[in-house]
Coordinates of C-alpha atoms in Angstrom, one line a residue:
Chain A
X1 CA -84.6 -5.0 62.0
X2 CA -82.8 -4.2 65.3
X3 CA -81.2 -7.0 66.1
X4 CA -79.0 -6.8 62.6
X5 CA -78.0 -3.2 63.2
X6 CA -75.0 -4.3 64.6
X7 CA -74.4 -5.3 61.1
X8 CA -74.9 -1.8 59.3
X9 CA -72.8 -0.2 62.2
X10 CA -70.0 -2.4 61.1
X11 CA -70.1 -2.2 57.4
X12 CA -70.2 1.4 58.1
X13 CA -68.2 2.0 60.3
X14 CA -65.3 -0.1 58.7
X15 CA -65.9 1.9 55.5
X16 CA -65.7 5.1 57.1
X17 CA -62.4 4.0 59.5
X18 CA -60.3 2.8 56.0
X19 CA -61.3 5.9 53.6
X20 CA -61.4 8.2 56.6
X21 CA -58.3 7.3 58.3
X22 CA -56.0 6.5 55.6
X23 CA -57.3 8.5 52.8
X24 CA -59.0 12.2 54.3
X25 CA -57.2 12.1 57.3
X26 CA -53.6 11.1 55.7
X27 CA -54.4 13.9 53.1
X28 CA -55.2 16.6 55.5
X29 CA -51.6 15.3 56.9
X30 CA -49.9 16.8 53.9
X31 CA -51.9 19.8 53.6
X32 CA -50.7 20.5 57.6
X33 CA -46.8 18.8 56.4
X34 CA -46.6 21.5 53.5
X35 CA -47.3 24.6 55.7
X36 CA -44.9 23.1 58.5
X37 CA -40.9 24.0 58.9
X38 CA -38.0 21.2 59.0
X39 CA -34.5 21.5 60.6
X40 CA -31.9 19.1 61.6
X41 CA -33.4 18.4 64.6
X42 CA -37.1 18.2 63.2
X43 CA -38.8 16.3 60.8
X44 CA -41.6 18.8 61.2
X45 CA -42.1 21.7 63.5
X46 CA -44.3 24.8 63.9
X47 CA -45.3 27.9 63.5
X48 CA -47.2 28.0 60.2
X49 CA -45.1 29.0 56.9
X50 CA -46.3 29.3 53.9
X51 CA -42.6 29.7 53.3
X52 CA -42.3 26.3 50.9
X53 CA -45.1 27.3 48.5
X54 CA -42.9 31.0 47.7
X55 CA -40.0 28.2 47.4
X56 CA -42.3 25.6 45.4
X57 CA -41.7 28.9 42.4
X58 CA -38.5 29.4 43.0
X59 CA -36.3 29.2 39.5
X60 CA -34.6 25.8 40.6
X61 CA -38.0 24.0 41.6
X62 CA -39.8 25.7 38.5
X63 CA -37.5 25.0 36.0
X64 CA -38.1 21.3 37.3
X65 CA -42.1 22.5 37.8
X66 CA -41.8 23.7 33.7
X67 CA -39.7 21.0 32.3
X68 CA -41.8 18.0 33.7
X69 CA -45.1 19.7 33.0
X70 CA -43.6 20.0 29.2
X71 CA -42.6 16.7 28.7
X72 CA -45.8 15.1 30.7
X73 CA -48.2 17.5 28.6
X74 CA -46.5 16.7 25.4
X75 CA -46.6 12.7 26.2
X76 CA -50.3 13.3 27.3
X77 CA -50.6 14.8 23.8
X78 CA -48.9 12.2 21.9
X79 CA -51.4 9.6 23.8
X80 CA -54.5 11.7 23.3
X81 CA -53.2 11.5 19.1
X82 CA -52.8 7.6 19.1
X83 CA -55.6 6.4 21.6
X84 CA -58.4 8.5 19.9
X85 CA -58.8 7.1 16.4
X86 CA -57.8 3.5 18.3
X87 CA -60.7 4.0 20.2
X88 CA -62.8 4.5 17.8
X89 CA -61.5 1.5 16.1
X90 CA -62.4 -0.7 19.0
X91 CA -66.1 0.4 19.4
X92 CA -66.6 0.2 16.4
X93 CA -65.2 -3.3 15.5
X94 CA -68.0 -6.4 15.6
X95 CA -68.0 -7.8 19.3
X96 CA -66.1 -11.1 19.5
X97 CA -63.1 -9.2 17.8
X98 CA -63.9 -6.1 20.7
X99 CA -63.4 -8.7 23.5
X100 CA -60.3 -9.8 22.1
X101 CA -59.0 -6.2 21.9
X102 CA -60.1 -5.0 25.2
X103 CA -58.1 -7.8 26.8
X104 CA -55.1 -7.6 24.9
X105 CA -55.4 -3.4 26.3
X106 CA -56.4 -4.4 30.0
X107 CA -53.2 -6.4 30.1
X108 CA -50.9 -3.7 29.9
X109 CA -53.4 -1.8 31.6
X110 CA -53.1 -3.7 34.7
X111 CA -49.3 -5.3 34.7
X112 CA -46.6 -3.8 36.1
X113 CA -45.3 -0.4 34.5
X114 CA -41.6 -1.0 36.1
X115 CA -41.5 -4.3 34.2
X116 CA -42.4 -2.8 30.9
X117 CA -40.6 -0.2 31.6
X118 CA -37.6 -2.5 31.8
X119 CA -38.1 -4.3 29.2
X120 CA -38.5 -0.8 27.3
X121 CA -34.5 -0.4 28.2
X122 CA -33.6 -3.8 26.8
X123 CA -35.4 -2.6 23.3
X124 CA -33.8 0.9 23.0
X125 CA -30.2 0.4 24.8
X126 CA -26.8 0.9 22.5
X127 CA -26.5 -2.9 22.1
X128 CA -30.1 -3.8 22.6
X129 CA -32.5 -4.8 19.8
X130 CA -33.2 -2.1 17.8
X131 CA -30.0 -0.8 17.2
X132 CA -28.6 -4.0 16.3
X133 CA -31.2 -4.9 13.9
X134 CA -31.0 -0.7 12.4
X135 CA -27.6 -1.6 11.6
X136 CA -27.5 -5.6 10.2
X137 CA -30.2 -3.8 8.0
X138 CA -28.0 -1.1 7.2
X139 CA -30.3 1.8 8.2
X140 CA -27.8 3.3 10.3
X141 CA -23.8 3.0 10.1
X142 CA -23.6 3.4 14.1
X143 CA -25.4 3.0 16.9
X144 CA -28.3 5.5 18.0
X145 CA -27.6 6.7 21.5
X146 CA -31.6 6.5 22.6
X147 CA -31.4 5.3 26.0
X148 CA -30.3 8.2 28.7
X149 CA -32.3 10.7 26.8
X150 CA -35.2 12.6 26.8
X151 CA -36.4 10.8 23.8
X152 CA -36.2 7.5 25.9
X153 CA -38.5 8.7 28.7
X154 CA -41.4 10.1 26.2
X155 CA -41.1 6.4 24.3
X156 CA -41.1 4.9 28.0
X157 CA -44.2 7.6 29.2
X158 CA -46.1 6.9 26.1
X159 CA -45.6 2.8 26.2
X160 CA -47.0 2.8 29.5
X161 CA -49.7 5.5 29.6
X162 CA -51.4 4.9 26.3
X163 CA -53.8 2.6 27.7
X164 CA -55.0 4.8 30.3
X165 CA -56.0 6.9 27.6
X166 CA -57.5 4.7 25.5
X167 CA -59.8 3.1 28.1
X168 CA -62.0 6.0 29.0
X169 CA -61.7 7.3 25.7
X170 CA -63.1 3.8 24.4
X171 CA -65.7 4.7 27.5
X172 CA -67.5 7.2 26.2
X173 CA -67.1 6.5 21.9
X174 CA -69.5 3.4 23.0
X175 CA -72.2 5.2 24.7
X176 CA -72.2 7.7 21.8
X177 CA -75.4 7.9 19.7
X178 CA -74.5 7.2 16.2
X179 CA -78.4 8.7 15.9
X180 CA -77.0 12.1 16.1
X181 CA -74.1 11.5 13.7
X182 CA -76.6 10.3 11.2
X183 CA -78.7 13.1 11.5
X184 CA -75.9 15.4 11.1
X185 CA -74.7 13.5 7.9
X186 CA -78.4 13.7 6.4
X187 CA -78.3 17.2 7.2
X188 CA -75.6 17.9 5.3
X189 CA -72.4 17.8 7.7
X190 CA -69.6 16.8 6.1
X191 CA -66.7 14.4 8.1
X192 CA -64.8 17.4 9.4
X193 CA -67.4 19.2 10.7
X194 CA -69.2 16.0 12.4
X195 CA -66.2 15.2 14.0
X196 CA -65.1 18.4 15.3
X197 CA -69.2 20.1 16.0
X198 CA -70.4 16.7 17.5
X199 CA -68.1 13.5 18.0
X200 CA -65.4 15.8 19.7
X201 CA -67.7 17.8 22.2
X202 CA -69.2 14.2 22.9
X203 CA -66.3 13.0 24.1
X204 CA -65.1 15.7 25.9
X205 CA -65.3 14.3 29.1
X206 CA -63.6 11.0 27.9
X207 CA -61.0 13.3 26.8
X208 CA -60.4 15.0 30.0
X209 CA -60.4 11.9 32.0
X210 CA -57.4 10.3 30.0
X211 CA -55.7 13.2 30.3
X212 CA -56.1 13.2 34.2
X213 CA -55.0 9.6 34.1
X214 CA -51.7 10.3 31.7
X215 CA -50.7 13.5 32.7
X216 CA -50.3 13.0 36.4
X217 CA -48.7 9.7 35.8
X218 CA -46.4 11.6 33.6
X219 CA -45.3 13.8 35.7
X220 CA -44.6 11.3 38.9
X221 CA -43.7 8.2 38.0
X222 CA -40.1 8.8 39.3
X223 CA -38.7 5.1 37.9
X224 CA -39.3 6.1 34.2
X225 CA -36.8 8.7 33.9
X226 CA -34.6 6.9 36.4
X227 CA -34.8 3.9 34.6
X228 CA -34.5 5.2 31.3
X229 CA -33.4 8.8 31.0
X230 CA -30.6 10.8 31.9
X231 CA -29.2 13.0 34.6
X232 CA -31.2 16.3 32.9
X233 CA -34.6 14.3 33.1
X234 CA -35.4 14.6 36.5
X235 CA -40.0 15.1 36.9
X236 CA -41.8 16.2 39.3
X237 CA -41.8 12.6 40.6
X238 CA -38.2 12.7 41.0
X239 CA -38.0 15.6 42.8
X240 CA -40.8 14.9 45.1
X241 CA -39.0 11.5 46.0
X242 CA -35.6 13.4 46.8
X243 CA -37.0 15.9 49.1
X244 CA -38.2 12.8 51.1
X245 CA -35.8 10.0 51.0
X246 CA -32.6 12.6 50.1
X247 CA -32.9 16.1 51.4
X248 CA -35.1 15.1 54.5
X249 CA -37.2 17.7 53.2
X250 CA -40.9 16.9 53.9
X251 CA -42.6 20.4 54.6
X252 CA -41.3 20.7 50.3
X253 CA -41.9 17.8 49.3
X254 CA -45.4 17.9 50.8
X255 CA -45.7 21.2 49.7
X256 CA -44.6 20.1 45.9
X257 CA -47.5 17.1 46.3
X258 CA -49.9 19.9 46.9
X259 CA -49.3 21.8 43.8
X260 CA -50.1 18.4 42.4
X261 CA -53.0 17.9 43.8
X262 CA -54.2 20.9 43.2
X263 CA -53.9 20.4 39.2
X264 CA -55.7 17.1 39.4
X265 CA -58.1 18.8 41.5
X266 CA -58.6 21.8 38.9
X267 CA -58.8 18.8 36.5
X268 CA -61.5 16.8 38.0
X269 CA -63.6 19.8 38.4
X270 CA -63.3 20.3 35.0
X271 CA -64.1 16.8 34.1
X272 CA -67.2 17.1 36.5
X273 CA -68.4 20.1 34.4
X274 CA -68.4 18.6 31.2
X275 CA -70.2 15.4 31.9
X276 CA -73.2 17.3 32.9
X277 CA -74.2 15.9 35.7
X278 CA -74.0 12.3 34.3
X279 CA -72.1 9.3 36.2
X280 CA -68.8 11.2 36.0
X281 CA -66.7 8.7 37.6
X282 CA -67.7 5.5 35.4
X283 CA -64.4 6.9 32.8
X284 CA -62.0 6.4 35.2
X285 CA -62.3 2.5 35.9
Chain B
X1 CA -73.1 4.8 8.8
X2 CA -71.3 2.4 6.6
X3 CA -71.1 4.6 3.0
X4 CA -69.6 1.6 0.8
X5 CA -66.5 1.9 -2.5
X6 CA -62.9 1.6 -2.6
X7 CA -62.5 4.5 -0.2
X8 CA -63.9 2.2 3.0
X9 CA -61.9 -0.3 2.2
X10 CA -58.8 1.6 2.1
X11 CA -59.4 2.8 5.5
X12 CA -60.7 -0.6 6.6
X13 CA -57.0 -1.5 5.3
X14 CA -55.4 1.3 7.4
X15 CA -57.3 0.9 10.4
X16 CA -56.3 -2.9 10.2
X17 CA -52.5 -1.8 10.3
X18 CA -52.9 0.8 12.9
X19 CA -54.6 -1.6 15.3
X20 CA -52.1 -4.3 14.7
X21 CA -48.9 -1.4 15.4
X22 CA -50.1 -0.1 18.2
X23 CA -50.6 -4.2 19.7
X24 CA -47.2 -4.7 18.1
X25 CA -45.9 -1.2 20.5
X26 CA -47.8 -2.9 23.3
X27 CA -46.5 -6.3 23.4
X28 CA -43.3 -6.7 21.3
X29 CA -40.5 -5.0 24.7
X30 CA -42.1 -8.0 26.3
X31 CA -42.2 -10.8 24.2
X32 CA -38.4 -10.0 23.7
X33 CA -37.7 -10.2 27.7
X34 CA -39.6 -13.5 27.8
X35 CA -37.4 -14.8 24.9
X36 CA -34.3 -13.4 25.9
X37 CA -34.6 -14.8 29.4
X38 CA -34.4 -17.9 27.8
X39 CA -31.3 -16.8 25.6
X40 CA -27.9 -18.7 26.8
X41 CA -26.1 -15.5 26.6
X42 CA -25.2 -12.8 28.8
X43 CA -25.0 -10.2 27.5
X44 CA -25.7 -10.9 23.5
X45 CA -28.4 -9.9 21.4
X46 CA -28.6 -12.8 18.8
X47 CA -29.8 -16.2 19.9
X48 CA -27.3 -18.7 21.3
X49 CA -29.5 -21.4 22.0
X50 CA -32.2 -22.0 24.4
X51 CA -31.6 -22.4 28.3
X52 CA -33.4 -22.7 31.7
X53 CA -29.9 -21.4 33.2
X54 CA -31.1 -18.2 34.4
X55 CA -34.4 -19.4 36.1
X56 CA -31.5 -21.8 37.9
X57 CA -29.6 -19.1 38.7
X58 CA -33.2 -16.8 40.1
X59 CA -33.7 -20.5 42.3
X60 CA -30.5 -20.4 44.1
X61 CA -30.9 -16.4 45.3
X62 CA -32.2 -16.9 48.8
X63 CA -32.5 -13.0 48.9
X64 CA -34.7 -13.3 46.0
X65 CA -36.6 -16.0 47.7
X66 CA -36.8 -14.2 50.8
X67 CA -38.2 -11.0 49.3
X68 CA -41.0 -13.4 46.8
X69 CA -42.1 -14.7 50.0
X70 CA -42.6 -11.8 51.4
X71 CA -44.2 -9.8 48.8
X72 CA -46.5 -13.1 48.5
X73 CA -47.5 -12.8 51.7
X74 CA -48.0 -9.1 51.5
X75 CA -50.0 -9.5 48.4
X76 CA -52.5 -12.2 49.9
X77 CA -52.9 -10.8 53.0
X78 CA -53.6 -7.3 51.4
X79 CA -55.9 -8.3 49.0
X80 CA -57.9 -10.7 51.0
X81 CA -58.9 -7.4 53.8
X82 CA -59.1 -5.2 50.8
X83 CA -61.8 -7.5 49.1
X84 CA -63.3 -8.2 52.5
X85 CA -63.9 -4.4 53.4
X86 CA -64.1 -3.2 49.7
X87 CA -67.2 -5.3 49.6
X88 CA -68.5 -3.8 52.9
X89 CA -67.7 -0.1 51.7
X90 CA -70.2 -1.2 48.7
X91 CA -72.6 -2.6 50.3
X92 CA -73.2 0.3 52.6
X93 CA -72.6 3.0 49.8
X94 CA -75.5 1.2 47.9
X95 CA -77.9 0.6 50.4
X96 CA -77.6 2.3 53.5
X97 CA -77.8 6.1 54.3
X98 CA -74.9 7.5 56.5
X99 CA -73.5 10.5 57.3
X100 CA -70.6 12.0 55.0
X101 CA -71.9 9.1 52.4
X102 CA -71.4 11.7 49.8
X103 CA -68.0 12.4 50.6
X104 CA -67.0 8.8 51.3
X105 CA -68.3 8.0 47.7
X106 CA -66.3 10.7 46.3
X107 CA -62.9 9.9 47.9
X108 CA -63.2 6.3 46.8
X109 CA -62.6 7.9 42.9
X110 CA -60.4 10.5 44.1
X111 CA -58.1 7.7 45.1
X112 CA -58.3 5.6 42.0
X113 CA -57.3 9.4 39.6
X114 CA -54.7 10.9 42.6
X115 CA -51.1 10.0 41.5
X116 CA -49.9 6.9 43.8
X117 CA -46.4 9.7 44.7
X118 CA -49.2 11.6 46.7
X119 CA -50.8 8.8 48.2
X120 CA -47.3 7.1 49.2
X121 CA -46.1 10.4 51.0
X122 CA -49.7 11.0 52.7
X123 CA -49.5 7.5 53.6
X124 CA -45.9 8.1 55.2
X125 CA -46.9 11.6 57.3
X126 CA -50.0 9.2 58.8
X127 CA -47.5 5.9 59.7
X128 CA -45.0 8.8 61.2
X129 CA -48.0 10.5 63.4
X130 CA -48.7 7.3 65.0
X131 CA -45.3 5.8 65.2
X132 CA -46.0 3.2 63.0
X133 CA -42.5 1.4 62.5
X134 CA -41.8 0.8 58.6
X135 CA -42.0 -2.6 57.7
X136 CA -44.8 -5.4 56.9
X137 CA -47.9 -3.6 59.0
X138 CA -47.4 -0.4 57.5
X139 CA -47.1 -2.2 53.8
X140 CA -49.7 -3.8 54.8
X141 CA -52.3 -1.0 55.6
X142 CA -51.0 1.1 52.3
X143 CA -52.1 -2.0 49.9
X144 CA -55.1 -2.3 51.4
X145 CA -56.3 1.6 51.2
X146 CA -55.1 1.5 47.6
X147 CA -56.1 -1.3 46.8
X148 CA -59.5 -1.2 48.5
X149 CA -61.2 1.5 45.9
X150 CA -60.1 -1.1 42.9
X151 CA -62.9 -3.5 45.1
X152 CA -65.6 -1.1 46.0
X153 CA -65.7 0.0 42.4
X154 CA -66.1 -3.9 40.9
X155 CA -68.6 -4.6 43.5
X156 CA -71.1 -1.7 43.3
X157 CA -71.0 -2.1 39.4
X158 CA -72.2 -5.3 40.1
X159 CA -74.6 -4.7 42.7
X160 CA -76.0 -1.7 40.4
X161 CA -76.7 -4.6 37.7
X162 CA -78.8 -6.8 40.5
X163 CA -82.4 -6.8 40.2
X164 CA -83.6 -4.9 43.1
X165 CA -87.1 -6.7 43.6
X166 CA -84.5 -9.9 45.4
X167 CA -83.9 -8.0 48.5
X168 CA -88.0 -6.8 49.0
X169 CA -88.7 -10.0 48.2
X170 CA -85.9 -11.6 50.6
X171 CA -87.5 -8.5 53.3
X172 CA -91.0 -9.7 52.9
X173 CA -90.5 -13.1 53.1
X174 CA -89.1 -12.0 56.7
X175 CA -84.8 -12.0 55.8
X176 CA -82.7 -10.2 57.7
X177 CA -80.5 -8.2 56.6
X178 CA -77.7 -10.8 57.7
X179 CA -79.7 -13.1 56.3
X180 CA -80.2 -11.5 53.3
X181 CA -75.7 -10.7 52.9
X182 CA -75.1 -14.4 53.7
X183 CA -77.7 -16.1 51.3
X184 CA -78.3 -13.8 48.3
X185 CA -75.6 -10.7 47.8
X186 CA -72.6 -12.2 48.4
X187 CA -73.4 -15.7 46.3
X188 CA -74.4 -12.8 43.4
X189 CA -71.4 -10.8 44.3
X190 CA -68.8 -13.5 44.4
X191 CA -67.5 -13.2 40.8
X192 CA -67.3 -9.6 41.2
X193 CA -65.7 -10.0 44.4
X194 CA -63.1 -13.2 43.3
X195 CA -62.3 -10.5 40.2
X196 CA -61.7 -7.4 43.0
X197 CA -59.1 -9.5 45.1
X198 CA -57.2 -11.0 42.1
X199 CA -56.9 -7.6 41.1
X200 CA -55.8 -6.4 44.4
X201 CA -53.6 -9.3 44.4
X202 CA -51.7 -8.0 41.0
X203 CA -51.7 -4.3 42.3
X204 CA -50.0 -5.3 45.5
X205 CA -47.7 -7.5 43.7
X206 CA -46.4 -4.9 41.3
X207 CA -46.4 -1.5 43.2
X208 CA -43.2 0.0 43.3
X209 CA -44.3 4.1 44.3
X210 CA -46.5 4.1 47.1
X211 CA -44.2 0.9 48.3
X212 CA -41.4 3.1 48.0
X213 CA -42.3 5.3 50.8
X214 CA -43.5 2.8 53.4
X215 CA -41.4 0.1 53.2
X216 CA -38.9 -0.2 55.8
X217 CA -35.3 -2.6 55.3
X218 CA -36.6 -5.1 57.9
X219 CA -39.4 -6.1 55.3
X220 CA -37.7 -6.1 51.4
X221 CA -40.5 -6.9 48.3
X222 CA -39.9 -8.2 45.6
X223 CA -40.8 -4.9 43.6
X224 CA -38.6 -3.0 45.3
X225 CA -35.7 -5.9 44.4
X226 CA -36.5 -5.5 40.8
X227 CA -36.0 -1.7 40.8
X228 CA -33.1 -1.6 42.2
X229 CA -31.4 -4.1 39.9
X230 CA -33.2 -3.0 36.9
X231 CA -31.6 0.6 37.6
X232 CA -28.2 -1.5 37.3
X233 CA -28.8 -2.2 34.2
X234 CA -30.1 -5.2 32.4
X235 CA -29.3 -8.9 33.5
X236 CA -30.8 -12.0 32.1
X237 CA -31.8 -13.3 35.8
X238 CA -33.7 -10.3 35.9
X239 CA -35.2 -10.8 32.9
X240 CA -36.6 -14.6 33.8
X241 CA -38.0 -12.8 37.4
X242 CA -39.8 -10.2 35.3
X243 CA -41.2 -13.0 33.3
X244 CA -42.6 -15.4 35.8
X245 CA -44.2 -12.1 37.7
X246 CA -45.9 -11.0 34.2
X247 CA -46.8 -14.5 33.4
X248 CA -48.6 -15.0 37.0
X249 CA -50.3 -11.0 37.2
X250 CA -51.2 -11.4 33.3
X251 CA -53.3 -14.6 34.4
X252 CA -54.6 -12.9 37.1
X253 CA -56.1 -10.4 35.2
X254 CA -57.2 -12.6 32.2
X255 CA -59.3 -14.4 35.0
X256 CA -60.4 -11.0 36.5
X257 CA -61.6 -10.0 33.7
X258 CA -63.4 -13.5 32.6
X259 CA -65.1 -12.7 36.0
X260 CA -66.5 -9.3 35.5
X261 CA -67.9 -9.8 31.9
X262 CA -70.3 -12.6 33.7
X263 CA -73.3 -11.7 32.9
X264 CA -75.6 -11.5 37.0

C-alpha cells in the first residue's frame, strides 16, 4: 500500500489546508480581531481589550442587539407556524406528488434570496401590484404604504426563510414512526395530546434546526431591510456591515460577529442535545 | 392512521388550499418579474404589450457584460476546485483515519449553519493577514471554502449509500487505492459529484454577503451589480437580468437535484 500513500497524504492534507486555513484559522482571526483596538492609524493594534464586548451592550448597539433579535425571533416564529403543518403535509402526501413538492421547495431553497427579495419590492411598492389591484378591486380607497416598513422586511424575512424551515422540519416528520402515534391513539390519546406528548418532542430537533437556519439569517441578511425597509430597520446584519465598510470599525464589528456566534453556538449545542446522539447534522442539508 | 367521514375530507380540502398558498407565496413575486420584464412599459403596472426591448437594452451594457463574464468565470472556476477537493475532503473523512478528523468533520456543518456575515468578515481578517489584494483570487478562495462543505456533504451521503464489500473486493483482487479512486468511487460518485459543482456553480453565482466583503473594485460580479441597482429602485432591465440568472440557477438545481435522487 506504500507506494499510494502519497495519495492519502494529499486527500488529507488538502482537506485539512481548506477547512483549516480558511475556516478554523479565519475564525480564530475574529475571535483575536474582537479583543483588538482600532485608531486612525490602525486597522488593528494591541494590547488586549475586552473593551468592544462592554460596548457590544451599550444602549445604542443593544437597542439594535434587541430590535433585530425581536423582529428575527418573531419571523423565525411566523416560519416555525407555516412550515410545520406544511411539513407534515408533504410527508405525508403519496410520493410522485412529494417529488413534485420537494422540488418546487428546493427551488427557492437554493436561488438567489437578493432576487426574490427584489422581486418582493416590485409586489409590495406604492404603485406595484398589490396596491393597484387592492384598489381596481376597491378594497382600499388609497394606496398602502408597505414598502419602507417594518412590515415589508418580516414579509421579505418570511418569503425567503420559510424553506429553511420547512426542509429540516420535513427531515425529521419522515423518519417519524407512525408505530408510536398509533399506539398512542389505541391507547386512548386524543389529537391534542399526541401531537403535543409525542409528535412535538419527536421533532424537537427538527424544530431547533430550522430555527438555527431562520433565525441567524434573520438577523444578518443586511440586503433585506436595505432593500425593503426603512431607515429605523437597521439588523444586526446591518450594523455588522457598517462597522466594516463605514466606521472602519473591525475590532466591533468582529466583536458584534462573536456575540453571533456565540448564539448559534448555544443553539447547536442545544440541537446536539436533543437528537440524542443520532446523526445530528443530517437536518441541516 | 387514516380514520375516514366528512371530517377528513374537509381537512383533505384545507390542506389542499394551504399547500397550493403557500406555492402561490413562493412563486407568484417571481412569476411577475419574469412577466413584467417582458412588459413594454417603464414604469406601469398593467400590460402594454409584449417586448424583448429590455433584454436589448441588458445586451448593449458592456458594464453588465463585463461583470457576467466575470462572475462566470468566478462561478466555474470556484466550483470546479470546490467539487475537486470537496470530493477529496469526503473521501478521506469516510475512509481514512487522521488526526483532528473529528473536528474537521464538525467544521464542515458548522460552515453550512454559521451566518455567511460571519464567514465574509472571518474571510476578510485572513485575506488582510496575508496581504491578499481584494479582487478575483481572494473571490475566488471565499467561493471555494463556502462552497466546498455544499460538496463534501453530497458526496459522503453518497459514498454512505455504496456497498462497502466493492472496495475489499477491489483490495483483494490486488487494487490500489489509486486504483480503486480512478476505476470504482469516482465513476459511483460522479452524479453526486456533477450535482455538488452545479450547486457550487449557483451558490457562487448568487452570493451577495460573503461577496460583499472580499470583493475588491478591480473585479465587479454580477451580484454585486444587481444590488446596487436593485437598492435604486426597480427597473425593467433589471428585471430581464434577474430573470435570465433565475432561469439558468433554477435549471441548475432541477438538474442537481435529478442527480442526487439517483438511486447508486
Amino acid at each position: 500500500m506504500k507506494s499510494d500513500a502519497w495519495f492519502r497524504y494529499f486527500a488529507i492534507g488538502s482537506t485539512w489546508f481548506w477547512l483549516g486555513v480558511f475556516s478554523l484559522l479565519a475564525f480564530l482571526l475574529m475571535l483575536l480581531a474582537s479583543i483588538m483596538r482600532q485608531d486612525q492609524a490602525h486597522i488593528l493594534y494591541l494590547p488586549f481589550t475586552f473593551n468592544n464586548y462592554v460596548l457590544s451592550f451599550s444602549p445604542i448597539y443593544l437597542t439594535i442587539f434587541l430590535r433585530s433579535f425581536y423582529l428575527a425571533g418573531f419571523c423565525t416564529f411566523l416560519c416555525l407556524v407555516l412550515a410545520y403543518p406544511f411539513a407534515f403535509l408533504i410527508a405525508r402526501a403519496e410520493k410522485n406528488r412529494r417529488e413534485i413538492m420537494m422540488l418546487l421547495l428546493i427551488i427557492p431553497f437554493w436561488t438567489s434570496s437578493l432576487i426574490r427579495s427584489y422581486a418582493m419590492v416590485s409586489l409590495i411598492k406604492t404603485k406595484g401590484i398589490i396596491n393597484t389591484l387592492l384598489l381596481t378591486l376597491g378594497i382600499i380607497h388609497q394606496p398602502m404604504q408597505l414598502l419602507y416598513t417594518n412590515t415589508a422586511v418580516m414579509i421579505g424575512l418570511v418569503y425567503n426563510l420559510l424553506p429553511f424551515m420547512i426542509l429540516p422540519l420535513y427531515a425529521n416528520i419522515e423518519r417519524l414512526d407512525m408505530r408510536l402515534v398509533e399506539a398512542a391513539r389505541d391507547l386512548g390519546a386524543n389529537r391534542l395530546t399526541i401531537l403535543k406528548r409525542i409528535i412535538i418532542p419527536l421533532t424537537m430537533p427538527g424544530i431547533v434546526a430550522g430555527c438555527i437556519l431562520v433565525l441567524l439569517p434573520a438577523m444578518t441578511l443586511f440586503y433585506i431591510p436595505d432593500l425593503l425597509g426603512g431607515a429605523k430597520s437597521m439588523l444586526l446584519g446591518n450594523l455588522i456591515q457598517y462597522q466594516f465598510l463605514t466606521a472602519h470599525n473591525w475590532p466591533q464589528g468582529a466583536a458584534i460577529s462573536m456575540v453571533l456566534t456565540l448564539l448559534m453556538g448555544l443553539m447547536l449545542i442545544a440541537h446536539k442535545l436533543l437528537s440524542h446522539g443520532k446523526d445530528s447534522n443530517e437536518d441541516f442539508v | 392512521m387514516k380514520p375516514s367521514g366528512p371530517e377528513t375530507e374537509k381537512t383533505g380540502i384545507a390542506a389542499s388550499i394551504y399547500t397550493y398558498a403557500v406555492y402561490l407565496f413562493f412563486y407568484i413575486p417571481i412569476l411577475i418579474l419574469i412577466v413584467y420584464s417582458f412588459n413594454d412599459a417603464t414604469y406601469s403596472v398593467t400590460w402594454k404589450g409584449f417586448t424583448l426591448d429590455w433584454y436589448r437594452v441588458l445586451f448593449q451594457d458592456t458594464n453588465l457584460w463585463i461583470a457576467a463574464l466575470h462572475s462566470l468565470i468566478l462561478a466555474i472556476s470556484a466550483s470546479m476546485a470546490a467539487a475537486f477537493f470537496g470530493t477529496l475532503a469526503a473521501i478521506s473523512l469516510f475512509r481514512y483515519q487522521f488526526f483532528g478528523k473529528k473536528l474537521v468533520h464538525g467544521l464542515v456543518f458548522i460552515l453550512i449553519v454559521t451566518p455567511d456575515i460571519v464567514t465574509g468578515i472571518a474571510l476578510l481578517l485572513l485575506f488582510s493577514l496575508f496581504h491578499l489584494p481584494l479582487g478575483f483570487w481572494s473571490l475566488l478562495l471565499a467561493h471555494i471554502s463556502f462552497c466546498l462543505p455544499f460538496v463534501v456533504v453530497t458526496v459522503y451521503a453518497r459514498m454512505s449509500g455504496l456497498d462497502k464489500n466493492i472496495f475489499e473486493a477491489a483490495r483483494d483482487l490486488g487494487a490500489r487505492d489509486l486504483t480503486i479512486f480512478g476505476k470504482i468511487i469516482i465513476p459511483l460518485l460522479m452524479p453526486a459529484i456533477i450535482a455538488g459543482w452545479l450547486l457550487s456553480f449557483t451558490l457562487s453565482l448568487d452570493d451577495v454577503m460573503i461577496s460583499y466583503f472580499v470583493s475588491g473594485p478591480g473585479f465587479e460580479i454580477l451580484p454585486l451589480k444587481i444590488y446596487a441597482l436593485a437598492r435604486l429602485g426597480v427597473k425593467p432591465e433589471l428585471n430581464a437580468l434577474c430573470t435570465i440568472i433565475f432561469v439558468i440557477t433554477m435549471s441548475f438545481v432541477v438538474i442537481a437535484q435529478r442527480l442526487q435522487r439517483k438511486q447508486p
